[in-house]
Amino acid sequence: MNIPFAKILCNGHEFEYVRQVIESGWLTTARVCREFEQKFADYIGAKYVCAVNSCTAALHLAAESLQIKSGDKVFVPTMTFTASAEVLRYLNADPIFLDVEYGTVLLTKEILEEGIRKNPDAKAVVIVHYAGQAANMKELIPVCRKYNIKIIEDAAHAFPTKHDDKFVGTFGDVTCFSFYANKTITTGEGGMIATDNEELFNRVKIMRLHGINRDIWDRFTSNSAKWEYDIVAPGFKYNMPDINAAIGLAQLEHAEEFRQCRQKCAEFYFDQLADIEEIDLPFINCKKEEHSWHIFQIVLNKKLSNKRNDIIQSLNSKGIGVSVHYKPLHRMTYYRDRYHLQPEDFPNAERIWNGNLSLPIFPSMSKEELKYVTTTIKEILS
Ligand SMILES: Cc1ncc(COP(=O)(O)O)c(C=O)c1O
């Protein structure tokens, strides 16, 4: 068998919608992008959304529009992809890395409060909804409000994810989604910003496209001079082309179906791997239906310490693709050296890093493929 770590499923209107865009003769950001934005906003129940060309772009725009500036401190969990922290460096702000809870790999109220005690002047926090499970926003938001900490949610893994019956994207000041090729829905490359704050949304919209005060489609369709625009800030080139939005529209139609298929994969793994002493399964604090199941991460515990790489090699040799989420950022040369970070300050992340291993999970994964993965793991560990 050959089982990839991730596999997209485009079995809906993807080809039809992309064809329509090509045939329309208008390939860049316009009507289809707007339709995708509208449908995404309706889906999660956010007031304003803005489509961009990656979640990294979304995070950058989010931090910029929250007026994160040079020298500002922003909390970031160490167990995340570099994008969550690098965008702060674009603005010359400084990430303050925090440990995460073992099991959920999420920030908790206690960890954030400890961070605030040590850094009372911090301006914001990036909350990562790890693997598709929402952080406990009900507990984190009051702490942030109390200490005047702005909230950027990194929901790259978390669509469609719910917390307390509401979709992620409707909690913090601003939320950033990813539609990268291996995400729960994809546009090839892409991202989305969601917010209920009109002022922030207006800033994001302008900065998404060079700081121009009118978007291309407005100019094209308006009766006033089409050529005229003003530059109100040195913005970026982060817009989502209609070609990508067309794929997104088709994927959105199947988002809940994809989520359910991923959930079935996760349920199979929980069932089949529960009795293996050497493996710690992910801790789930939400209803299964509220999790987007983007990543299924196991942790090989103490009994298998230092065996992770050998086990990955064995799985690969049997045709099973796996991944590691993540080597924590405090271990990455740039962050480690710039901020003099020590592994002992991140005990839970270190415990995860010593054995973390993400198993294949994708909507079209069959029972046979799942069975093959779990029996192979059992064989390797026996
Ligand atoms: C937690 C997290 N944040 C941000 C990103 C960046 O997403 P994108 O590739 O859409 O820029 C990723 C990408 O995998 C991610 O996993």
mmCIF file of C-alpha atoms and ligand atoms in Angstrom:
data_model
loop_
_atom_site.group_PDB
_atom_site.id
_atom_site.type_symbol
_atom_site.label_atom_id
_atom_site.label_comp_id
_atom_site.label_asym_id
_atom_site.label_seq_id
_atom_site.Cartn_x
_atom_site.Cartn_y
_atom_site.Cartn_z
ATOM 1 C CA MET A 1 0.000 0.000 0.000
ATOM 2 C CA ASN A 2 1.011 3.578 -0.523
ATOM 3 C CA ILE A 3 -0.718 5.969 1.842
ATOM 4 C CA PRO A 4 0.223 9.632 1.662
ATOM 5 C CA PHE A 5 0.245 11.786 4.784
ATOM 6 C CA ALA A 6 -2.351 14.112 3.241
ATOM 7 C CA LYS A 7 -4.478 14.086 0.112
ATOM 8 C CA ILE A 8 -6.861 16.699 -1.214
ATOM 9 C CA LEU A 9 -10.317 15.766 -2.404
ATOM 10 C CA CYS A 10 -11.735 17.750 -5.340
ATOM 11 C CA ASN A 11 -14.857 15.776 -6.212
ATOM 12 C CA GLY A 12 -17.339 18.626 -6.409
ATOM 13 C CA HIS A 13 -17.644 21.740 -8.537
ATOM 14 C CA GLU A 14 -13.920 22.644 -8.531
ATOM 15 C CA PHE A 15 -13.321 22.093 -12.263
ATOM 16 C CA GLU A 16 -16.591 23.717 -13.278
ATOM 17 C CA TYR A 17 -16.043 26.853 -11.180
ATOM 18 C CA VAL A 18 -12.415 27.257 -12.295
ATOM 19 C CA ARG A 19 -13.473 26.818 -15.920
ATOM 20 C CA GLN A 20 -16.091 29.532 -15.485
ATOM 21 C CA VAL A 21 -13.439 31.896 -14.126
ATOM 22 C CA ILE A 22 -11.089 31.207 -17.030
ATOM 23 C CA GLU A 23 -13.877 31.589 -19.556
ATOM 24 C CA SER A 24 -14.968 34.876 -17.957
ATOM 25 C CA GLY A 25 -11.618 36.387 -18.912
ATOM 26 C CA TRP A 26 -11.162 37.901 -15.404
ATOM 27 C CA LEU A 27 -8.696 35.809 -13.429
ATOM 28 C CA THR A 28 -7.665 38.000 -10.532
ATOM 29 C CA THR A 29 -9.553 39.226 -7.467
ATOM 30 C CA ALA A 30 -13.140 40.172 -8.261
ATOM 31 C CA ARG A 31 -16.646 38.693 -8.222
ATOM 32 C CA VAL A 32 -15.740 35.082 -7.346
ATOM 33 C CA CYS A 33 -13.467 36.151 -4.514
ATOM 34 C CA ARG A 34 -16.306 38.285 -3.145
ATOM 35 C CA GLU A 35 -18.700 35.364 -3.407
ATOM 36 C CA PHE A 36 -16.235 33.117 -1.578
ATOM 37 C CA GLU A 37 -15.835 35.773 1.124
ATOM 38 C CA GLN A 38 -19.591 36.161 1.498
ATOM 39 C CA LYS A 39 -20.206 32.409 1.720
ATOM 40 C CA PHE A 40 -17.336 31.906 4.177
ATOM 41 C CA ALA A 41 -18.599 34.765 6.371
ATOM 42 C CA ASP A 42 -22.115 33.282 6.320
ATOM 43 C CA TYR A 43 -20.727 29.833 7.154
ATOM 44 C CA ILE A 44 -18.914 30.846 10.317
ATOM 45 C CA GLY A 45 -21.165 33.772 11.220
ATOM 46 C CA ALA A 46 -18.480 36.468 11.099
ATOM 47 C CA LYS A 47 -19.381 40.074 10.316
ATOM 48 C CA TYR A 48 -16.404 40.774 8.042
ATOM 49 C CA VAL A 49 -13.975 38.553 6.176
ATOM 50 C CA CYS A 50 -11.191 39.276 3.733
ATOM 51 C CA ALA A 51 -9.637 36.616 1.466
ATOM 52 C CA VAL A 52 -5.855 36.677 1.014
ATOM 53 C CA ASN A 53 -3.211 34.511 -0.641
ATOM 54 C CA SER A 54 -2.047 32.667 2.519
ATOM 55 C CA CYS A 55 -2.627 32.385 6.243
ATOM 56 C CA THR A 56 0.822 33.911 6.686
ATOM 57 C CA ALA A 57 -0.424 37.010 4.830
ATOM 58 C CA ALA A 58 -3.558 36.956 7.004
ATOM 59 C CA LEU A 59 -1.472 36.842 10.199
ATOM 60 C CA HIS A 60 0.724 39.689 8.971
ATOM 61 C CA LEU A 61 -2.285 41.845 8.104
ATOM 62 C CA ALA A 62 -3.949 40.954 11.405
ATOM 63 C CA ALA A 63 -0.930 42.050 13.445
ATOM 64 C CA GLU A 64 -0.451 45.193 11.353
ATOM 65 C CA SER A 65 -4.082 46.215 11.646
ATOM 66 C CA LEU A 66 -3.954 45.687 15.430
ATOM 67 C CA GLN A 67 -1.092 48.204 15.360
ATOM 68 C CA ILE A 68 1.559 45.818 16.600
ATOM 69 C CA LYS A 69 4.727 47.866 16.308
ATOM 70 C CA SER A 70 8.490 47.683 16.649
ATOM 71 C CA GLY A 71 9.486 46.413 20.101
ATOM 72 C CA ASP A 72 5.997 45.176 21.028
ATOM 73 C CA LYS A 73 5.852 41.821 22.795
ATOM 74 C CA VAL A 74 3.370 39.219 21.554
ATOM 75 C CA PHE A 75 2.805 35.787 23.129
ATOM 76 C CA VAL A 76 3.083 32.812 20.756
ATOM 77 C CA PRO A 77 2.932 29.100 21.670
ATOM 78 C CA THR A 78 6.189 27.355 20.852
ATOM 79 C CA MET A 79 4.365 24.378 19.275
ATOM 80 C CA THR A 80 3.355 25.961 16.004
ATOM 81 C CA PHE A 81 4.511 26.662 12.477
ATOM 82 C CA THR A 82 6.959 29.526 12.101
ATOM 83 C CA ALA A 83 4.354 31.712 10.348
ATOM 84 C CA SER A 84 2.609 32.330 13.710
ATOM 85 C CA ALA A 85 5.769 34.073 14.966
ATOM 86 C CA GLU A 86 7.591 35.286 11.846
ATOM 87 C CA VAL A 87 4.897 37.849 10.986
ATOM 88 C CA LEU A 88 5.693 39.634 14.247
ATOM 89 C CA ARG A 89 9.295 39.962 13.137
ATOM 90 C CA TYR A 90 8.085 41.512 9.832
ATOM 91 C CA LEU A 91 6.831 44.348 12.089
ATOM 92 C CA ASN A 92 9.978 44.275 14.233
ATOM 93 C CA ALA A 93 7.880 43.112 17.189
ATOM 94 C CA ASP A 94 9.097 40.257 19.424
ATOM 95 C CA PRO A 95 7.412 36.886 19.978
ATOM 96 C CA ILE A 96 7.392 35.755 23.605
ATOM 97 C CA PHE A 97 7.231 31.986 23.398
ATOM 98 C CA LEU A 98 4.957 30.071 25.754
ATOM 99 C CA ASP A 99 4.764 26.385 26.597
ATOM 100 C CA VAL A 100 1.571 24.455 25.786
ATOM 101 C CA GLU A 101 -0.556 21.903 27.610
ATOM 102 C CA TYR A 102 0.618 18.308 27.130
ATOM 103 C CA GLY A 103 -2.052 16.272 25.322
ATOM 104 C CA THR A 104 -4.053 19.080 23.735
ATOM 105 C CA VAL A 105 -0.963 21.055 22.621
ATOM 106 C CA LEU A 106 -2.990 24.217 23.330
ATOM 107 C CA LEU A 107 -2.404 27.397 25.298
ATOM 108 C CA THR A 108 -4.301 27.414 28.586
ATOM 109 C CA LYS A 109 -5.429 30.198 30.897
ATOM 110 C CA GLU A 110 -2.746 29.192 33.413
ATOM 111 C CA ILE A 111 0.069 29.263 30.852
ATOM 112 C CA LEU A 112 -1.063 32.645 29.526
ATOM 113 C CA GLU A 113 -1.393 34.114 33.044
ATOM 114 C CA GLU A 114 2.134 32.937 33.852
ATOM 115 C CA GLY A 115 3.356 34.606 30.638
ATOM 116 C CA ILE A 116 1.614 37.851 31.599
ATOM 117 C CA ARG A 117 3.154 37.758 35.089
ATOM 118 C CA LYS A 118 6.605 37.620 33.499
ATOM 119 C CA ASN A 119 5.772 40.081 30.683
ATOM 120 C CA PRO A 120 3.126 42.491 31.968
ATOM 121 C CA ASP A 121 3.800 44.849 29.049
ATOM 122 C CA ALA A 122 2.852 42.296 26.340
ATOM 123 C CA LYS A 123 0.425 43.710 23.760
ATOM 124 C CA ALA A 124 -1.134 40.653 22.137
ATOM 125 C CA VAL A 125 -1.310 36.877 21.923
ATOM 126 C CA VAL A 126 -1.441 34.516 18.951
ATOM 127 C CA ILE A 127 -3.752 31.669 19.965
ATOM 128 C CA VAL A 128 -3.222 28.570 17.804
ATOM 129 C CA HIS A 129 -6.175 26.190 17.543
ATOM 130 C CA TYR A 130 -3.859 23.235 17.328
ATOM 131 C CA ALA A 131 -4.652 20.259 15.068
ATOM 132 C CA GLY A 132 -8.221 21.524 14.635
ATOM 133 C CA GLN A 133 -9.265 21.653 18.299
ATOM 134 C CA ALA A 134 -10.165 25.111 19.615
ATOM 135 C CA ALA A 135 -8.303 26.557 22.567
ATOM 136 C CA ASN A 136 -10.565 27.343 25.493
ATOM 137 C CA MET A 137 -11.612 30.824 24.354
ATOM 138 C CA LYS A 138 -14.200 31.081 27.135
ATOM 139 C CA GLU A 139 -11.333 31.072 29.639
ATOM 140 C CA LEU A 140 -8.684 32.872 27.581
ATOM 141 C CA ILE A 141 -10.758 35.889 26.469
ATOM 142 C CA PRO A 142 -11.454 37.235 30.007
ATOM 143 C CA VAL A 143 -7.721 36.998 30.843
ATOM 144 C CA CYS A 144 -6.872 38.926 27.657
ATOM 145 C CA ARG A 145 -9.535 41.568 28.330
ATOM 146 C CA LYS A 146 -8.364 41.986 31.943
ATOM 147 C CA TYR A 147 -4.764 42.673 30.886
ATOM 148 C CA ASN A 148 -5.593 44.517 27.662
ATOM 149 C CA ILE A 149 -4.028 41.815 25.480
ATOM 150 C CA LYS A 150 -5.242 41.784 21.878
ATOM 151 C CA ILE A 151 -6.162 38.402 20.401
ATOM 152 C CA ILE A 152 -5.017 37.059 17.039
ATOM 153 C CA GLU A 153 -6.299 33.547 16.436
ATOM 154 C CA ASP A 154 -4.240 31.298 14.198
ATOM 155 C CA ALA A 155 -6.936 29.011 12.815
ATOM 156 C CA ALA A 156 -4.770 27.510 10.053
ATOM 157 C CA HIS A 157 -5.865 24.074 11.328
ATOM 158 C CA ALA A 158 -9.304 25.032 12.474
ATOM 159 C CA PHE A 159 -11.966 25.192 9.807
ATOM 160 C CA PRO A 160 -14.661 24.190 10.434
ATOM 161 C CA THR A 161 -13.992 24.134 14.179
ATOM 162 C CA LYS A 162 -16.407 25.164 16.897
ATOM 163 C CA HIS A 163 -16.001 26.191 20.509
ATOM 164 C CA ASP A 164 -18.991 26.398 22.786
ATOM 165 C CA ASP A 165 -21.352 25.965 19.804
ATOM 166 C CA LYS A 166 -19.873 28.879 17.824
ATOM 167 C CA PHE A 167 -17.454 28.689 14.924
ATOM 168 C CA VAL A 168 -13.823 29.665 15.412
ATOM 169 C CA GLY A 169 -13.559 33.011 13.661
ATOM 170 C CA THR A 170 -16.137 34.682 15.886
ATOM 171 C CA PHE A 171 -14.197 34.962 19.160
ATOM 172 C CA GLY A 172 -10.995 37.051 19.243
ATOM 173 C CA ASP A 173 -10.184 40.423 17.696
ATOM 174 C CA VAL A 174 -9.157 38.775 14.448
ATOM 175 C CA THR A 175 -8.871 35.186 13.161
ATOM 176 C CA CYS A 176 -6.676 33.836 10.353
ATOM 177 C CA PHE A 177 -7.468 30.720 8.319
ATOM 178 C CA SER A 178 -5.313 28.754 5.871
ATOM 179 C CA PHE A 179 -6.380 27.136 2.597
ATOM 180 C CA TYR A 180 -2.919 25.735 1.861
ATOM 181 C CA ALA A 181 -2.850 22.546 -0.226
ATOM 182 C CA ASN A 182 -3.049 20.100 2.708
ATOM 183 C CA LYS A 183 -5.597 21.971 4.825
ATOM 184 C CA THR A 184 -9.176 20.940 5.635
ATOM 185 C CA ILE A 185 -10.389 22.937 2.653
ATOM 186 C CA THR A 186 -7.981 24.295 0.072
ATOM 187 C CA THR A 187 -7.595 26.945 -2.599
ATOM 188 C CA GLY A 188 -4.081 25.679 -3.491
ATOM 189 C CA GLU A 189 -2.603 28.596 -1.572
ATOM 190 C CA GLY A 190 -4.869 30.953 0.306
ATOM 191 C CA GLY A 191 -6.102 32.372 3.565
ATOM 192 C CA MET A 192 -8.938 34.307 5.155
ATOM 193 C CA ILE A 193 -9.182 36.954 7.844
ATOM 194 C CA ALA A 194 -12.335 37.120 9.939
ATOM 195 C CA THR A 195 -13.273 39.880 12.347
ATOM 196 C CA ASP A 196 -16.260 41.682 13.795
ATOM 197 C CA ASN A 197 -14.294 44.939 13.976
ATOM 198 C CA GLU A 198 -15.191 47.236 11.080
ATOM 199 C CA GLU A 199 -12.210 49.547 11.515
ATOM 200 C CA LEU A 200 -9.783 46.638 11.522
ATOM 201 C CA PHE A 201 -11.489 45.145 8.480
ATOM 202 C CA ASN A 202 -11.171 48.419 6.543
ATOM 203 C CA ARG A 203 -7.458 48.575 7.307
ATOM 204 C CA VAL A 204 -6.945 44.922 6.298
ATOM 205 C CA LYS A 205 -8.785 45.475 3.004
ATOM 206 C CA ILE A 206 -6.600 48.417 2.065
ATOM 207 C CA MET A 207 -3.336 46.798 3.169
ATOM 208 C CA ARG A 208 -4.201 43.574 1.306
ATOM 209 C CA LEU A 209 -3.667 45.424 -1.985
ATOM 210 C CA HIS A 210 -0.816 47.942 -1.892
ATOM 211 C CA GLY A 211 -2.596 50.430 0.381
ATOM 212 C CA ILE A 212 -4.866 51.411 -2.529
ATOM 213 C CA ASN A 213 -8.101 53.003 -1.379
ATOM 214 C CA ARG A 214 -10.276 51.234 -4.036
ATOM 215 C CA ASP A 215 -10.100 47.595 -5.035
ATOM 216 C CA ILE A 216 -9.670 46.612 -8.687
ATOM 217 C CA TRP A 217 -13.218 45.375 -9.139
ATOM 218 C CA ASP A 218 -14.681 48.592 -7.681
ATOM 219 C CA ARG A 219 -12.608 50.566 -10.114
ATOM 220 C CA PHE A 220 -13.607 48.393 -13.048
ATOM 221 C CA THR A 221 -17.310 48.430 -12.338
ATOM 222 C CA SER A 222 -17.779 51.967 -11.024
ATOM 223 C CA ASN A 223 -19.077 54.869 -13.097
ATOM 224 C CA SER A 224 -16.478 57.274 -11.766
ATOM 225 C CA ALA A 225 -12.997 57.510 -13.292
ATOM 226 C CA LYS A 226 -11.674 53.925 -13.457
ATOM 227 C CA TRP A 227 -8.063 54.970 -13.519
ATOM 228 C CA GLU A 228 -8.183 57.019 -10.351
ATOM 229 C CA TYR A 229 -7.023 55.745 -6.988
ATOM 230 C CA ASP A 230 -5.052 56.965 -4.027
ATOM 231 C CA ILE A 231 -2.347 55.276 -1.936
ATOM 232 C CA VAL A 232 -3.028 55.744 1.756
ATOM 233 C CA ALA A 233 -0.324 53.407 3.183
ATOM 234 C CA PRO A 234 2.573 51.227 1.973
ATOM 235 C CA GLY A 235 0.492 48.065 1.667
ATOM 236 C CA PHE A 236 1.170 44.532 0.468
ATOM 237 C CA LYS A 237 0.217 42.271 -2.453
ATOM 238 C CA TYR A 238 -1.840 39.693 -0.604
ATOM 239 C CA ASN A 239 -5.094 39.451 -2.610
ATOM 240 C CA MET A 240 -6.696 36.097 -3.495
ATOM 241 C CA PRO A 241 -7.200 35.628 -7.261
ATOM 242 C CA ASP A 242 -10.611 34.455 -8.512
ATOM 243 C CA ILE A 243 -9.067 31.207 -9.802
ATOM 244 C CA ASN A 244 -8.183 30.237 -6.246
ATOM 245 C CA ALA A 245 -11.468 31.527 -4.845
ATOM 246 C CA ALA A 246 -13.318 29.321 -7.357
ATOM 247 C CA ILE A 247 -11.651 26.227 -5.876
ATOM 248 C CA GLY A 248 -12.482 27.542 -2.404
ATOM 249 C CA LEU A 249 -16.172 27.956 -3.259
ATOM 250 C CA ALA A 250 -16.357 24.344 -4.416
ATOM 251 C CA GLN A 251 -14.465 23.074 -1.367
ATOM 252 C CA LEU A 252 -16.657 25.073 1.011
ATOM 253 C CA GLU A 253 -19.702 23.184 -0.278
ATOM 254 C CA HIS A 254 -18.136 19.992 1.154
ATOM 255 C CA ALA A 255 -16.473 21.338 4.287
ATOM 256 C CA GLU A 256 -18.714 19.540 6.773
ATOM 257 C CA GLU A 257 -18.617 16.296 4.779
ATOM 258 C CA PHE A 258 -14.782 16.447 4.730
ATOM 259 C CA ARG A 259 -14.792 17.130 8.480
ATOM 260 C CA GLN A 260 -16.998 14.106 9.125
ATOM 261 C CA CYS A 261 -14.703 11.844 7.059
ATOM 262 C CA ARG A 262 -11.699 13.105 9.021
ATOM 263 C CA GLN A 263 -13.582 12.466 12.263
ATOM 264 C CA LYS A 264 -14.211 8.853 11.205
ATOM 265 C CA CYS A 265 -10.442 8.434 10.623
ATOM 266 C CA ALA A 266 -9.733 9.863 14.088
ATOM 267 C CA GLU A 267 -12.341 7.610 15.710
ATOM 268 C CA PHE A 268 -10.713 4.586 14.075
ATOM 269 C CA TYR A 269 -7.290 5.611 15.385
ATOM 270 C CA PHE A 270 -8.651 6.174 18.914
ATOM 271 C CA ASP A 271 -10.305 2.781 18.845
ATOM 272 C CA GLN A 272 -7.361 0.820 17.441
ATOM 273 C CA LEU A 273 -4.479 2.519 19.243
ATOM 274 C CA ALA A 274 -6.066 2.952 22.681
ATOM 275 C CA ASP A 275 -4.396 -0.090 24.218
ATOM 276 C CA ILE A 276 -0.849 0.620 23.112
ATOM 277 C CA GLU A 277 1.007 1.622 26.239
ATOM 278 C CA GLU A 278 3.862 3.311 24.418
ATOM 279 C CA ILE A 279 1.563 5.764 22.624
ATOM 280 C CA ASP A 280 -0.169 8.801 24.104
ATOM 281 C CA LEU A 281 -3.229 9.718 22.053
ATOM 282 C CA PRO A 282 -4.382 13.325 21.693
ATOM 283 C CA PHE A 283 -6.539 14.733 24.514
ATOM 284 C CA ILE A 284 -9.852 15.992 23.218
ATOM 285 C CA ASN A 285 -11.692 18.530 25.367
ATOM 286 C CA CYS A 286 -14.479 19.303 22.915
ATOM 287 C CA LYS A 287 -17.336 17.395 21.317
ATOM 288 C CA LYS A 288 -16.016 15.346 18.392
ATOM 289 C CA GLU A 289 -18.295 17.321 16.080
ATOM 290 C CA GLU A 290 -16.581 20.581 17.082
ATOM 291 C CA HIS A 291 -13.108 19.407 15.985
ATOM 292 C CA SER A 292 -11.932 19.807 12.383
ATOM 293 C CA TRP A 293 -9.441 16.896 12.747
ATOM 294 C CA HIS A 294 -6.798 18.510 10.582
ATOM 295 C CA ILE A 295 -3.955 16.633 12.300
ATOM 296 C CA PHE A 296 -3.971 13.378 14.252
ATOM 297 C CA GLN A 297 -0.879 13.554 16.384
ATOM 298 C CA ILE A 298 0.304 10.759 18.637
ATOM 299 C CA VAL A 299 3.176 11.042 21.084
ATOM 300 C CA LEU A 300 5.521 8.105 21.564
ATOM 301 C CA ASN A 301 6.049 8.253 25.296
ATOM 302 C CA LYS A 302 9.050 7.609 27.522
ATOM 303 C CA LYS A 303 9.238 3.897 26.738
ATOM 304 C CA LEU A 304 10.089 4.783 23.148
ATOM 305 C CA SER A 305 12.187 7.874 23.768
ATOM 306 C CA ASN A 306 14.627 8.516 20.931
ATOM 307 C CA LYS A 307 12.910 5.940 18.678
ATOM 308 C CA ARG A 308 10.681 8.425 16.802
ATOM 309 C CA ASN A 309 12.908 8.828 13.767
ATOM 310 C CA ASP A 310 13.453 5.061 13.400
ATOM 311 C CA ILE A 311 9.711 4.488 13.645
ATOM 312 C CA ILE A 312 9.061 7.139 10.968
ATOM 313 C CA GLN A 313 11.578 5.397 8.728
ATOM 314 C CA SER A 314 9.924 2.020 9.279
ATOM 315 C CA LEU A 315 6.487 3.484 8.484
ATOM 316 C CA ASN A 316 7.853 5.177 5.354
ATOM 317 C CA SER A 317 9.434 1.923 4.213
ATOM 318 C CA LYS A 318 5.988 0.293 4.481
ATOM 319 C CA GLY A 319 4.482 2.997 2.276
ATOM 320 C CA ILE A 320 2.957 5.141 5.025
ATOM 321 C CA GLY A 321 3.494 8.886 4.905
ATOM 322 C CA VAL A 322 3.730 10.620 8.296
ATOM 323 C CA SER A 323 4.749 14.048 9.493
ATOM 324 C CA VAL A 324 5.984 15.821 12.624
ATOM 325 C CA HIS A 325 4.084 18.798 14.042
ATOM 326 C CA TYR A 326 6.247 20.500 15.036
ATOM 327 C CA LYS A 327 9.837 20.868 15.990
ATOM 328 C CA PRO A 328 9.021 23.611 18.519
ATOM 329 C CA LEU A 329 10.055 27.155 17.627
ATOM 330 C CA HIS A 330 12.284 27.498 20.711
ATOM 331 C CA ARG A 331 14.508 24.848 19.082
ATOM 332 C CA MET A 332 14.742 26.642 15.727
ATOM 333 C CA THR A 333 18.102 28.362 15.260
ATOM 334 C CA TYR A 334 16.758 31.836 14.513
ATOM 335 C CA TYR A 335 14.395 32.074 17.495
ATOM 336 C CA ARG A 336 16.670 30.110 19.864
ATOM 337 C CA ASP A 337 19.663 32.340 19.212
ATOM 338 C CA ARG A 338 17.870 35.663 18.947
ATOM 339 C CA TYR A 339 15.895 35.173 22.177
ATOM 340 C CA HIS A 340 18.357 32.911 24.076
ATOM 341 C CA LEU A 341 15.726 30.232 24.529
ATOM 342 C CA GLN A 342 16.327 27.163 26.731
ATOM 343 C CA PRO A 343 14.499 23.837 26.253
ATOM 344 C CA GLU A 344 13.944 23.492 30.028
ATOM 345 C CA ASP A 345 11.623 26.523 29.922
ATOM 346 C CA PHE A 346 9.203 24.532 27.740
ATOM 347 C CA PRO A 347 8.810 21.171 29.534
ATOM 348 C CA ASN A 348 5.517 20.116 27.931
ATOM 349 C CA ALA A 349 6.599 21.079 24.415
ATOM 350 C CA GLU A 350 9.842 19.160 24.982
ATOM 351 C CA ARG A 351 7.905 16.090 26.094
ATOM 352 C CA ILE A 352 5.756 16.340 22.966
ATOM 353 C CA TRP A 353 8.728 17.014 20.682
ATOM 354 C CA ASN A 354 10.544 13.903 21.962
ATOM 355 C CA GLY A 355 7.866 11.644 20.486
ATOM 356 C CA ASN A 356 5.416 13.511 18.270
ATOM 357 C CA LEU A 357 4.288 11.876 15.099
ATOM 358 C CA SER A 358 1.293 12.802 12.914
ATOM 359 C CA LEU A 359 -0.570 9.980 11.184
ATOM 360 C CA PRO A 360 -2.209 10.137 7.748
ATOM 361 C CA ILE A 361 -5.669 11.683 7.843
ATOM 362 C CA PHE A 362 -7.650 12.823 4.816
ATOM 363 C CA PRO A 363 -11.299 12.719 3.705
ATOM 364 C CA SER A 364 -10.969 9.887 1.162
ATOM 365 C CA MET A 365 -8.970 7.605 3.474
ATOM 366 C CA SER A 366 -10.486 4.116 3.364
ATOM 367 C CA LYS A 367 -11.071 1.622 6.193
ATOM 368 C CA GLU A 368 -8.434 -0.629 4.583
ATOM 369 C CA GLU A 369 -5.891 2.177 4.578
ATOM 370 C CA LEU A 370 -6.662 3.030 8.204
ATOM 371 C CA LYS A 371 -6.401 -0.629 9.195
ATOM 372 C CA TYR A 372 -3.091 -0.938 7.370
ATOM 373 C CA VAL A 373 -1.692 2.067 9.275
ATOM 374 C CA THR A 374 -2.743 0.770 12.693
ATOM 375 C CA THR A 375 -1.647 -2.833 12.103
ATOM 376 C CA THR A 376 1.701 -1.630 10.765
ATOM 377 C CA ILE A 377 2.202 0.552 13.850
ATOM 378 C CA LYS A 378 1.418 -2.432 16.071
ATOM 379 C CA GLU A 379 3.848 -4.650 14.131
ATOM 380 C CA ILE A 380 6.629 -2.071 14.360
ATOM 381 C CA LEU A 381 6.127 -1.591 18.089
ATOM 382 C CA SER A 382 5.838 -5.307 18.926
HETATM 383 C C1 LIG B 1 -0.384 26.824 12.635
HETATM 384 C C2 LIG B 1 -0.108 27.409 11.286
HETATM 385 N N1 LIG B 1 -0.142 28.735 11.132
HETATM 386 C C3 LIG B 1 0.077 29.314 9.935
HETATM 387 C C4 LIG B 1 0.361 28.572 8.824
HETATM 388 C C5 LIG B 1 0.645 29.245 7.527
HETATM 389 O O1 LIG B 1 -0.331 28.940 6.568
HETATM 390 P P1 LIG B 1 -0.104 29.311 5.031
HETATM 391 O O2 LIG B 1 0.723 28.244 4.431
HETATM 392 O O3 LIG B 1 -1.491 29.362 4.455
HETATM 393 O O4 LIG B 1 0.566 30.646 4.986
HETATM 394 C C6 LIG B 1 0.408 27.173 8.931
HETATM 395 C C7 LIG B 1 0.711 26.350 7.743
HETATM 396 O O5 LIG B 1 0.773 25.182 7.740
HETATM 397 C C8 LIG B 1 0.170 26.578 10.191
HETATM 398 O O6 LIG B 1 0.204 25.246 10.339
#
